mmCIF file of C-alpha atoms and ligand atoms in Angstrom:
data_model
loop_
_atom_site.group_PDB
_atom_site.id
_atom_site.type_symbol
_atom_site.label_atom_id
_atom_site.label_comp_id
_atom_site.label_asym_id
_atom_site.label_seq_id
_atom_site.Cartn_x
_atom_site.Cartn_y
_atom_site.Cartn_z
ATOM 1 C CA MET S 516 103.679 -8.922 -77.119
ATOM 2 C CA GLN S 517 105.916 -11.322 -79.692
ATOM 3 C CA ASP S 518 106.676 -10.742 -82.971
ATOM 4 C CA MET S 519 104.201 -13.534 -84.235
ATOM 5 C CA LYS S 520 101.703 -12.632 -82.251
ATOM 6 C CA VAL S 521 101.475 -8.967 -84.044
ATOM 7 C CA THR S 522 102.027 -10.716 -87.609
ATOM 8 C CA PHE S 523 99.444 -13.303 -86.594
ATOM 9 C CA GLU S 524 97.391 -10.962 -85.439
ATOM 10 C CA LEU S 525 97.685 -8.364 -88.460
ATOM 11 C CA LEU S 526 97.256 -11.411 -91.102
ATOM 12 C CA LYS S 527 94.366 -12.882 -89.024
ATOM 13 C CA ASN S 528 91.552 -11.416 -91.455
ATOM 14 C CA TYR S 529 93.370 -13.537 -94.300
ATOM 15 C CA ILE S 530 94.149 -15.895 -92.530
ATOM 16 C CA GLY S 531 91.013 -17.121 -91.580
ATOM 17 C CA GLU S 532 89.995 -18.152 -94.733
ATOM 18 C CA LEU S 533 92.739 -20.619 -95.409
ATOM 19 C CA PRO S 534 91.814 -24.171 -96.093
ATOM 20 C CA PHE S 535 93.791 -25.763 -92.949
ATOM 21 C CA GLY S 536 94.031 -24.232 -89.365
ATOM 22 C CA LEU S 537 96.253 -22.405 -86.849
ATOM 23 C CA PHE S 538 96.719 -21.840 -83.532
ATOM 24 C CA LEU S 539 99.859 -20.024 -81.916
ATOM 25 C CA PHE S 540 101.550 -21.256 -78.651
ATOM 26 C CA ASP S 541 104.196 -18.744 -77.195
ATOM 27 C CA THR S 542 107.343 -20.022 -75.658
ATOM 28 C CA ALA S 543 105.724 -21.298 -72.346
ATOM 29 C CA LYS S 544 103.335 -23.179 -74.723
ATOM 30 C CA LYS S 545 100.137 -21.324 -73.960
ATOM 31 C CA LEU S 546 97.694 -20.893 -76.965
ATOM 32 C CA ILE S 547 97.860 -16.771 -77.554
ATOM 33 C CA SER S 548 95.748 -16.826 -81.501
ATOM 34 C CA TRP S 549 93.978 -19.359 -83.575
ATOM 35 C CA ASN S 550 92.416 -18.909 -86.891
ATOM 36 C CA GLU S 551 88.859 -19.233 -88.038
ATOM 37 C CA THR S 552 88.963 -22.642 -89.824
ATOM 38 C CA ILE S 553 89.805 -24.386 -86.518
ATOM 39 C CA ILE S 554 86.690 -23.999 -85.061
ATOM 40 C CA ASN S 555 85.063 -25.879 -87.827
ATOM 41 C CA LEU S 556 87.813 -28.796 -88.400
ATOM 42 C CA LEU S 557 88.464 -29.458 -84.434
ATOM 43 C CA GLU S 558 84.634 -28.737 -83.945
ATOM 44 C CA ILE S 559 85.191 -26.352 -81.227
ATOM 45 C CA SER S 560 84.611 -23.189 -79.716
ATOM 46 C CA ASP S 561 85.872 -20.044 -79.504
ATOM 47 C CA GLU S 562 85.276 -19.684 -75.724
ATOM 48 C CA ASP S 563 86.838 -23.015 -74.688
ATOM 49 C CA LEU S 564 89.844 -21.927 -76.796
ATOM 50 C CA LYS S 565 89.696 -18.522 -75.185
ATOM 51 C CA LYS S 566 89.988 -20.358 -71.718
ATOM 52 C CA ASN S 567 93.201 -22.118 -73.513
ATOM 53 C CA HIS S 568 91.396 -25.672 -73.460
ATOM 54 C CA LEU S 569 91.498 -27.271 -77.240
ATOM 55 C CA GLY S 570 88.883 -29.598 -76.363
ATOM 56 C CA PHE S 571 88.777 -33.238 -77.674
ATOM 57 C CA VAL S 572 92.321 -33.048 -79.095
ATOM 58 C CA ASP S 573 94.178 -31.055 -76.102
ATOM 59 C CA ARG S 574 95.770 -33.545 -74.671
ATOM 60 C CA GLN S 575 97.403 -34.678 -78.135
ATOM 61 C CA ILE S 576 98.857 -31.238 -79.195
ATOM 62 C CA HIS S 577 100.007 -30.930 -76.074
ATOM 63 C CA GLU S 578 101.866 -34.131 -76.361
ATOM 64 C CA MET S 579 103.197 -32.807 -79.496
ATOM 65 C CA LEU S 580 104.126 -29.396 -77.971
ATOM 66 C CA ASP S 581 106.040 -30.951 -75.274
ATOM 67 C CA THR S 582 108.101 -33.744 -77.471
ATOM 68 C CA GLU S 583 111.278 -32.162 -79.208
ATOM 69 C CA GLN S 584 111.426 -34.982 -81.922
ATOM 70 C CA MET S 585 107.463 -34.974 -82.632
ATOM 71 C CA GLN S 586 106.527 -32.542 -86.267
ATOM 72 C CA GLU S 587 104.060 -34.277 -86.822
ATOM 73 C CA LYS S 588 100.790 -36.206 -85.692
ATOM 74 C CA ASP S 589 97.637 -37.643 -86.181
ATOM 75 C CA LEU S 590 94.928 -36.658 -84.566
ATOM 76 C CA ILE S 591 92.519 -39.161 -83.340
ATOM 77 C CA GLY S 592 89.145 -39.585 -82.038
ATOM 78 C CA LEU S 593 87.731 -36.655 -84.731
ATOM 79 C CA SER S 594 85.015 -37.339 -87.320
ATOM 80 C CA LYS S 595 87.501 -36.580 -89.949
ATOM 81 C CA PRO S 596 91.067 -37.710 -91.123
ATOM 82 C CA LEU S 597 93.285 -34.724 -89.214
ATOM 83 C CA LYS S 598 97.075 -34.361 -89.208
ATOM 84 C CA ALA S 599 98.681 -31.545 -86.884
ATOM 85 C CA LYS S 600 102.074 -30.517 -87.859
ATOM 86 C CA LYS S 601 104.781 -28.043 -85.456
ATOM 87 C CA VAL S 602 106.535 -25.331 -86.735
ATOM 88 C CA ILE S 603 108.914 -23.227 -84.467
ATOM 89 C CA THR S 604 109.539 -19.711 -85.470
ATOM 90 C CA SER S 605 112.313 -17.950 -85.165
ATOM 91 C CA ASP S 606 111.151 -16.173 -82.344
ATOM 92 C CA GLY S 607 110.667 -19.170 -80.315
ATOM 93 C CA ASN S 608 106.801 -19.214 -80.743
ATOM 94 C CA ILE S 609 105.183 -22.099 -82.234
ATOM 95 C CA LEU S 610 102.590 -22.425 -84.664
ATOM 96 C CA VAL S 611 100.418 -25.365 -85.028
ATOM 97 C CA ILE S 612 98.909 -26.266 -88.607
ATOM 98 C CA ILE S 613 96.220 -29.111 -88.695
ATOM 99 C CA VAL S 614 94.858 -30.326 -92.254
ATOM 100 C CA GLU S 615 92.652 -32.629 -93.093
ATOM 101 C CA THR S 616 94.145 -35.538 -94.462
ATOM 102 C CA VAL S 617 91.804 -37.688 -97.047
ATOM 103 C CA GLN S 618 93.895 -36.947 -99.942
ATOM 104 C CA GLU S 619 97.235 -38.331 -98.660
ATOM 105 C CA ALA S 620 95.590 -41.111 -96.449
ATOM 106 C CA ILE S 621 93.848 -42.730 -99.857
ATOM 107 C CA GLY S 622 97.225 -41.969 -101.957
ATOM 108 C CA GLU S 623 99.004 -44.154 -99.425
ATOM 109 C CA MET S 624 96.850 -46.793 -98.904
ATOM 110 C CA SER S 625 95.946 -47.243 -102.614
ATOM 111 C CA HIS S 626 100.034 -47.876 -103.194
ATOM 112 C CA GLU S 627 100.242 -50.023 -100.361
ATOM 113 C CA LEU S 628 97.694 -52.561 -101.849
ATOM 114 C CA ARG S 629 99.023 -52.479 -104.867
ATOM 115 C CA ARG S 630 101.170 -54.307 -103.874
ATOM 116 C CA PRO S 631 99.974 -57.679 -102.921
ATOM 117 C CA ILE S 632 97.611 -56.937 -105.514
ATOM 118 C CA THR S 633 100.124 -56.579 -108.646
ATOM 119 C CA ASN S 634 101.697 -59.756 -106.584
ATOM 120 C CA ILE S 635 98.439 -61.672 -107.219
ATOM 121 C CA LYS S 636 97.729 -60.649 -110.951
ATOM 122 C CA THR S 637 101.651 -61.423 -112.272
ATOM 123 C CA LEU S 638 101.149 -65.053 -110.396
ATOM 124 C CA THR S 639 98.204 -65.918 -111.326
ATOM 125 C CA GLU S 640 98.579 -64.711 -115.321
ATOM 126 C CA SER S 641 102.086 -66.863 -114.900
ATOM 127 C CA LEU S 642 99.949 -69.799 -113.899
ATOM 128 C CA LEU S 643 97.499 -69.366 -116.582
ATOM 129 C CA LEU S 644 100.185 -69.094 -119.716
ATOM 130 C CA GLY S 645 101.383 -72.822 -118.659
ATOM 131 C CA ALA S 646 102.829 -72.792 -115.043
ATOM 132 C CA LYS S 647 99.616 -74.900 -114.478
ATOM 133 C CA ASN S 648 101.473 -77.360 -116.528
ATOM 134 C CA ASP S 649 104.263 -77.975 -113.934
ATOM 135 C CA PRO S 650 103.036 -79.540 -110.834
ATOM 136 C CA GLU S 651 105.642 -78.202 -108.510
ATOM 137 C CA MET S 652 105.839 -74.691 -109.545
ATOM 138 C CA ALA S 653 101.606 -74.474 -110.080
ATOM 139 C CA GLN S 654 102.323 -75.572 -106.100
ATOM 140 C CA ARG S 655 104.600 -73.079 -104.985
ATOM 141 C CA PHE S 656 102.905 -70.366 -106.668
ATOM 142 C CA LEU S 657 99.510 -70.497 -105.622
ATOM 143 C CA GLU S 658 101.071 -70.878 -101.696
ATOM 144 C CA GLN S 659 102.649 -67.223 -102.444
ATOM 145 C CA ILE S 660 99.162 -66.575 -104.278
ATOM 146 C CA ASN S 661 97.637 -67.276 -100.681
ATOM 147 C CA GLY S 662 100.299 -66.075 -98.423
ATOM 148 C CA GLU S 663 99.431 -62.573 -100.751
ATOM 149 C CA THR S 664 95.905 -63.124 -100.346
ATOM 150 C CA ASP S 665 96.295 -63.110 -96.526
ATOM 151 C CA ARG S 666 98.552 -60.078 -96.669
ATOM 152 C CA LEU S 667 95.663 -58.297 -98.016
ATOM 153 C CA ALA S 668 92.789 -59.104 -95.787
ATOM 154 C CA LYS S 669 95.689 -57.851 -92.973
ATOM 155 C CA LEU S 670 96.504 -54.590 -94.283
ATOM 156 C CA VAL S 671 92.566 -54.116 -94.534
ATOM 157 C CA ASN S 672 91.852 -55.221 -91.588
ATOM 158 C CA GLN S 673 94.220 -52.623 -90.054
ATOM 159 C CA LEU S 674 93.168 -50.101 -92.235
ATOM 160 C CA LEU S 675 89.523 -50.349 -90.850
ATOM 161 C CA ASN S 676 90.761 -50.415 -87.291
ATOM 162 C CA ILE S 677 93.034 -47.116 -87.717
ATOM 163 C CA SER S 678 89.618 -45.960 -89.704
ATOM 164 C CA LYS S 679 87.309 -47.165 -86.603
ATOM 165 C CA ILE S 680 89.693 -45.825 -83.784
ATOM 166 C CA LYS S 681 90.041 -42.151 -85.573
ATOM 167 C CA SER S 682 86.369 -41.603 -86.196
ATOM 168 C CA GLY S 683 86.114 -42.484 -82.500
ATOM 169 C CA LYS S 684 83.499 -45.667 -83.534
ATOM 170 C CA LEU S 685 85.719 -47.819 -81.398
ATOM 171 C CA SER S 686 83.988 -48.635 -78.563
ATOM 172 C CA GLN S 687 85.781 -49.733 -74.999
ATOM 173 C CA GLU S 688 84.990 -51.905 -72.577
ATOM 174 C CA LYS S 689 87.589 -50.583 -69.413
ATOM 175 C CA LYS S 690 88.483 -52.860 -66.613
ATOM 176 C CA LYS S 691 91.263 -54.318 -64.700
ATOM 177 C CA ILE S 692 93.583 -56.904 -66.663
ATOM 178 C CA ASN S 693 95.769 -59.089 -65.040
ATOM 179 C CA LEU S 694 99.131 -58.690 -67.444
ATOM 180 C CA LYS S 695 100.678 -62.195 -66.313
ATOM 181 C CA ASN S 696 97.482 -63.911 -67.820
ATOM 182 C CA LYS S 697 97.866 -61.513 -70.899
ATOM 183 C CA THR S 698 101.225 -62.156 -71.402
ATOM 184 C CA ASP S 699 100.707 -66.259 -71.397
ATOM 185 C CA GLU S 700 98.327 -65.679 -73.875
ATOM 186 C CA ALA S 701 100.539 -63.686 -76.332
ATOM 187 C CA ILE S 702 103.580 -65.963 -75.633
ATOM 188 C CA LYS S 703 101.324 -68.855 -76.538
ATOM 189 C CA LEU S 704 100.157 -67.363 -79.614
ATOM 190 C CA LEU S 705 103.721 -66.306 -80.686
ATOM 191 C CA GLN S 706 105.788 -69.045 -79.498
ATOM 192 C CA SER S 707 106.073 -70.933 -82.770
ATOM 193 C CA ILE S 708 107.383 -67.870 -84.329
ATOM 194 C CA ALA S 709 109.755 -67.182 -81.861
ATOM 195 C CA ASP S 710 111.013 -70.677 -81.952
ATOM 196 C CA LYS S 711 111.776 -70.151 -85.690
ATOM 197 C CA SER S 712 114.417 -67.404 -85.166
ATOM 198 C CA LYS S 713 115.698 -69.159 -81.752
ATOM 199 C CA THR S 714 114.340 -65.962 -79.569
ATOM 200 C CA THR S 715 113.231 -66.482 -76.179
ATOM 201 C CA LEU S 716 109.877 -65.283 -74.804
ATOM 202 C CA ILE S 717 110.210 -64.547 -71.197
ATOM 203 C CA ASN S 718 107.632 -63.613 -68.875
ATOM 204 C CA GLU S 719 108.381 -61.466 -65.933
ATOM 205 C CA VAL S 720 105.433 -59.929 -65.135
ATOM 206 C CA PRO S 721 104.452 -60.758 -61.552
ATOM 207 C CA ASP S 722 100.816 -62.680 -60.490
ATOM 208 C CA SER S 723 99.238 -60.277 -59.066
ATOM 209 C CA TYR S 724 100.113 -57.255 -61.685
ATOM 210 C CA GLU S 725 97.169 -55.300 -63.171
ATOM 211 C CA ILE S 726 96.739 -52.876 -65.798
ATOM 212 C CA PHE S 727 93.393 -51.193 -66.889
ATOM 213 C CA GLY S 728 91.677 -50.815 -70.085
ATOM 214 C CA ASP S 729 89.608 -52.748 -73.062
ATOM 215 C CA SER S 730 90.725 -56.280 -72.609
ATOM 216 C CA GLU S 731 90.482 -57.224 -76.101
ATOM 217 C CA GLN S 732 92.318 -53.551 -77.533
ATOM 218 C CA LEU S 733 95.189 -53.999 -75.128
ATOM 219 C CA GLU S 734 95.563 -57.587 -75.974
ATOM 220 C CA HIS S 735 96.389 -56.433 -79.171
ATOM 221 C CA VAL S 736 99.151 -54.109 -78.341
ATOM 222 C CA ILE S 737 100.510 -56.621 -76.142
ATOM 223 C CA GLN S 738 100.695 -59.147 -79.204
ATOM 224 C CA ASN S 739 101.999 -56.388 -81.678
ATOM 225 C CA LEU S 740 104.721 -55.202 -79.469
ATOM 226 C CA ILE S 741 106.046 -58.740 -78.572
ATOM 227 C CA GLU S 742 105.857 -59.900 -82.065
ATOM 228 C CA ASN S 743 107.434 -56.456 -83.484
ATOM 229 C CA ALA S 744 110.313 -57.403 -80.825
ATOM 230 C CA ILE S 745 110.457 -60.952 -82.106
ATOM 231 C CA LYS S 746 110.699 -59.962 -85.604
ATOM 232 C CA TYR S 747 113.517 -56.769 -85.058
ATOM 233 C CA SER S 748 116.063 -59.071 -83.709
ATOM 234 C CA LEU S 749 118.355 -61.360 -84.725
ATOM 235 C CA GLU S 750 118.889 -65.193 -83.993
ATOM 236 C CA GLY S 751 119.126 -66.058 -80.172
ATOM 237 C CA SER S 752 117.371 -62.357 -78.908
ATOM 238 C CA LYS S 753 115.571 -62.529 -75.589
ATOM 239 C CA VAL S 754 112.106 -60.306 -75.617
ATOM 240 C CA THR S 755 111.056 -60.206 -71.541
ATOM 241 C CA VAL S 756 107.719 -58.494 -70.634
ATOM 242 C CA ARG S 757 108.023 -56.717 -67.063
ATOM 243 C CA PRO S 758 105.856 -54.055 -65.062
ATOM 244 C CA GLY S 759 106.818 -50.212 -66.370
ATOM 245 C CA PRO S 760 108.350 -48.032 -63.632
ATOM 246 C CA ILE S 761 104.811 -47.218 -62.305
ATOM 247 C CA SER S 762 101.972 -49.018 -61.506
ATOM 248 C CA GLY S 763 99.639 -49.607 -64.098
ATOM 249 C CA SER S 764 102.655 -49.391 -67.164
ATOM 250 C CA PHE S 765 104.392 -52.647 -69.017
ATOM 251 C CA GLU S 766 107.499 -53.168 -70.718
ATOM 252 C CA VAL S 767 108.239 -54.929 -73.802
ATOM 253 C CA VAL S 768 112.088 -55.272 -73.740
ATOM 254 C CA ASP S 769 114.115 -56.767 -76.727
ATOM 255 C CA THR S 770 117.678 -57.258 -77.256
ATOM 256 C CA GLY S 771 116.991 -57.175 -81.124
ATOM 257 C CA ILE S 772 118.622 -54.912 -83.824
ATOM 258 C CA GLY S 773 117.330 -51.393 -81.715
ATOM 259 C CA ILE S 774 116.492 -48.322 -83.689
ATOM 260 C CA LYS S 775 117.976 -44.973 -84.584
ATOM 261 C CA GLU S 776 117.832 -42.024 -82.405
ATOM 262 C CA SER S 777 116.379 -40.348 -85.929
ATOM 263 C CA ASP S 778 113.853 -42.856 -86.781
ATOM 264 C CA ILE S 779 112.273 -43.456 -83.142
ATOM 265 C CA GLN S 780 108.850 -41.004 -83.410
ATOM 266 C CA LYS S 781 108.675 -41.853 -87.156
ATOM 267 C CA ILE S 782 108.035 -45.829 -86.462
ATOM 268 C CA PHE S 783 104.679 -44.761 -84.996
ATOM 269 C CA GLU S 784 103.385 -42.925 -88.604
ATOM 270 C CA ARG S 785 100.969 -44.971 -90.697
ATOM 271 C CA PHE S 786 103.031 -46.612 -93.209
ATOM 272 C CA TYR S 787 106.646 -46.319 -91.738
ATOM 273 C CA ARG S 788 108.963 -49.068 -91.709
ATOM 274 C CA VAL S 789 112.532 -47.853 -91.160
ATOM 275 C CA ASP S 790 114.009 -50.911 -93.650
ATOM 276 C CA ARG S 791 111.420 -51.666 -96.439
ATOM 277 C CA THR S 792 113.652 -53.864 -97.996
ATOM 278 C CA LYS S 793 114.660 -55.812 -95.338
ATOM 279 C CA ALA S 794 110.746 -55.460 -93.412
ATOM 280 C CA LYS S 795 109.132 -58.440 -95.535
ATOM 281 C CA GLY S 796 105.293 -59.439 -95.352
ATOM 282 C CA SER S 797 105.561 -55.859 -92.748
ATOM 283 C CA SER S 798 102.758 -53.090 -93.549
ATOM 284 C CA GLY S 799 104.503 -50.615 -91.136
ATOM 285 C CA LEU S 800 100.822 -50.069 -89.892
ATOM 286 C CA GLY S 801 101.199 -52.088 -86.204
ATOM 287 C CA LEU S 802 102.667 -49.343 -84.158
ATOM 288 C CA SER S 803 100.576 -46.723 -85.871
ATOM 289 C CA ILE S 804 97.380 -48.799 -84.255
ATOM 290 C CA VAL S 805 99.170 -49.636 -80.728
ATOM 291 C CA LYS S 806 99.609 -45.823 -81.195
ATOM 292 C CA ASN S 807 95.983 -44.953 -81.601
ATOM 293 C CA VAL S 808 95.059 -47.624 -79.094
ATOM 294 C CA ILE S 809 96.874 -46.765 -76.201
ATOM 295 C CA ASP S 810 96.119 -42.585 -77.041
ATOM 296 C CA ILE S 811 92.159 -43.565 -76.688
ATOM 297 C CA HIS S 812 93.026 -44.792 -73.486
ATOM 298 C CA LYS S 813 94.457 -41.779 -72.330
ATOM 299 C CA GLY S 814 98.140 -43.123 -72.131
ATOM 300 C CA LYS S 815 101.502 -42.621 -73.096
ATOM 301 C CA ILE S 816 103.875 -44.853 -75.292
ATOM 302 C CA ASP S 817 107.834 -44.676 -74.514
ATOM 303 C CA VAL S 818 110.646 -45.938 -76.394
ATOM 304 C CA LYS S 819 114.105 -46.359 -75.516
ATOM 305 C CA SER S 820 116.386 -47.869 -78.392
ATOM 306 C CA LYS S 821 120.156 -48.176 -78.904
ATOM 307 C CA LEU S 822 121.178 -49.465 -82.925
ATOM 308 C CA GLY S 823 122.163 -53.051 -82.286
ATOM 309 C CA SER S 824 121.668 -53.543 -79.094
ATOM 310 C CA GLY S 825 117.821 -53.463 -78.561
ATOM 311 C CA SER S 826 114.119 -51.309 -77.835
ATOM 312 C CA SER S 827 112.384 -51.113 -74.628
ATOM 313 C CA PHE S 828 108.547 -49.949 -75.626
ATOM 314 C CA ILE S 829 107.093 -48.558 -72.198
ATOM 315 C CA VAL S 830 103.027 -48.535 -72.385
ATOM 316 C CA TYR S 831 101.724 -46.031 -69.493
ATOM 317 C CA LEU S 832 98.031 -46.114 -68.802
ATOM 318 C CA PRO S 833 95.982 -44.543 -66.486
ATOM 319 C CA ILE S 834 94.999 -47.226 -63.573
ATOM 320 C CA ASP S 835 91.478 -46.112 -62.873
HETATM 321 P P1 LIG Z 971 105.599 -53.545 -89.307
HETATM 322 O O1 LIG Z 971 106.355 -54.192 -88.381
HETATM 323 O O2 LIG Z 971 104.080 -53.822 -89.831
HETATM 324 O O3 LIG Z 971 106.592 -52.924 -89.703
HETATM 325 P P2 LIG Z 971 105.030 -51.436 -87.418
HETATM 326 O O4 LIG Z 971 104.077 -49.792 -87.558
HETATM 327 O O5 LIG Z 971 104.767 -52.429 -86.379
HETATM 328 O O6 LIG Z 971 105.387 -51.786 -88.559
HETATM 329 O O7 LIG Z 971 106.641 -51.470 -87.185
HETATM 330 C C1 LIG Z 971 106.953 -49.989 -87.668
HETATM 331 C C2 LIG Z 971 108.871 -50.019 -87.749
HETATM 332 O O8 LIG Z 971 109.533 -49.736 -86.543
HETATM 333 C C3 LIG Z 971 108.958 -51.896 -88.341
HETATM 334 O O9 LIG Z 971 108.863 -51.536 -90.202
HETATM 335 C C4 LIG Z 971 110.404 -51.652 -87.999
HETATM 336 O O10 LIG Z 971 111.584 -50.485 -88.781
HETATM 337 C C5 LIG Z 971 110.604 -50.635 -86.593
HETATM 338 N N1 LIG Z 971 109.948 -51.557 -85.455
HETATM 339 C C6 LIG Z 971 109.438 -51.622 -84.787
HETATM 340 N N2 LIG Z 971 109.123 -52.624 -83.406
HETATM 341 C C7 LIG Z 971 110.740 -52.651 -83.520
HETATM 342 C C8 LIG Z 971 111.589 -53.460 -82.759
HETATM 343 N N3 LIG Z 971 111.071 -53.624 -81.818
HETATM 344 N N4 LIG Z 971 113.085 -53.645 -83.082
HETATM 345 C C9 LIG Z 971 113.903 -52.649 -83.656
HETATM 346 N N5 LIG Z 971 112.458 -51.500 -84.846
HETATM 347 C C10 LIG Z 971 111.004 -51.980 -84.565
#
């Protein structure tokens, strides 16, 4: 028996009372112990756990165990917002801690919502204090207020989306989707933004290539990945959509600024932005939504990137 398991079993009476859930996996990633709290948090049965089955979050937890860089992960599809954190013990066992994230999420959201609100307040006060008498200044301030209001509306919509996905309330209507057509539609929508930065959008998807899933939700994923590829590219870059390495997968490749190795897992976290000062008008929520949508499709998203040369986001979706 491994040391960590012995300690865990000895402490079990006490850790059962803790406000967070604990899983202990051995070096082969087999579940060897857990505390009582986990049963309530994950609405799971002791019997399932004894069979080494983690219920609804089975795949999500195993994805974290299998990915070396992934230290924490939001769990989705449950009635409460939960986060899993991974700790590797000195004897190679893996401890997964499950915590409720309500407090944390409220804090983050208030912080993000406060920015546009403060800007709107400052601009409105300036107008009231006299800027309204200067038509040129008034026009500029009103345009800024309009932009900030759009930003606020987008943020609130994104947050609502996340909360729907996380609570499992987002209904799905899965069917075969022609990827070439979906990509054409997304390109049409994003062409004017691409033109501004002289980015070329290329659709390399063959006519009959199909992916499987909820049309509206996957449309959102495709648009978001192309929009990011444009946003994080330098003038004159190329963005290509093409089939991925296995059937039902696809790839959005850019020749943009790239992402540092240490940032790659973090970009899927809520509100994470690599360079906050440069990413003007961005919320850090786009990829978090993309990842959640792919998770509820039981798919996977991979990123390959090289700082300075570009990135490739590969989406794998089950084909039935
Ligand atoms: P947002 O774009 O609103 O900031 P996202 O969640 O879509 O939020 O992206 C998170 C961060 O990941 C971005 O702020 C950016 O730093 C980085 N990122 C996303 N896509 C790319 C890309 N194609 N190339 C380089 N960096 C990217």
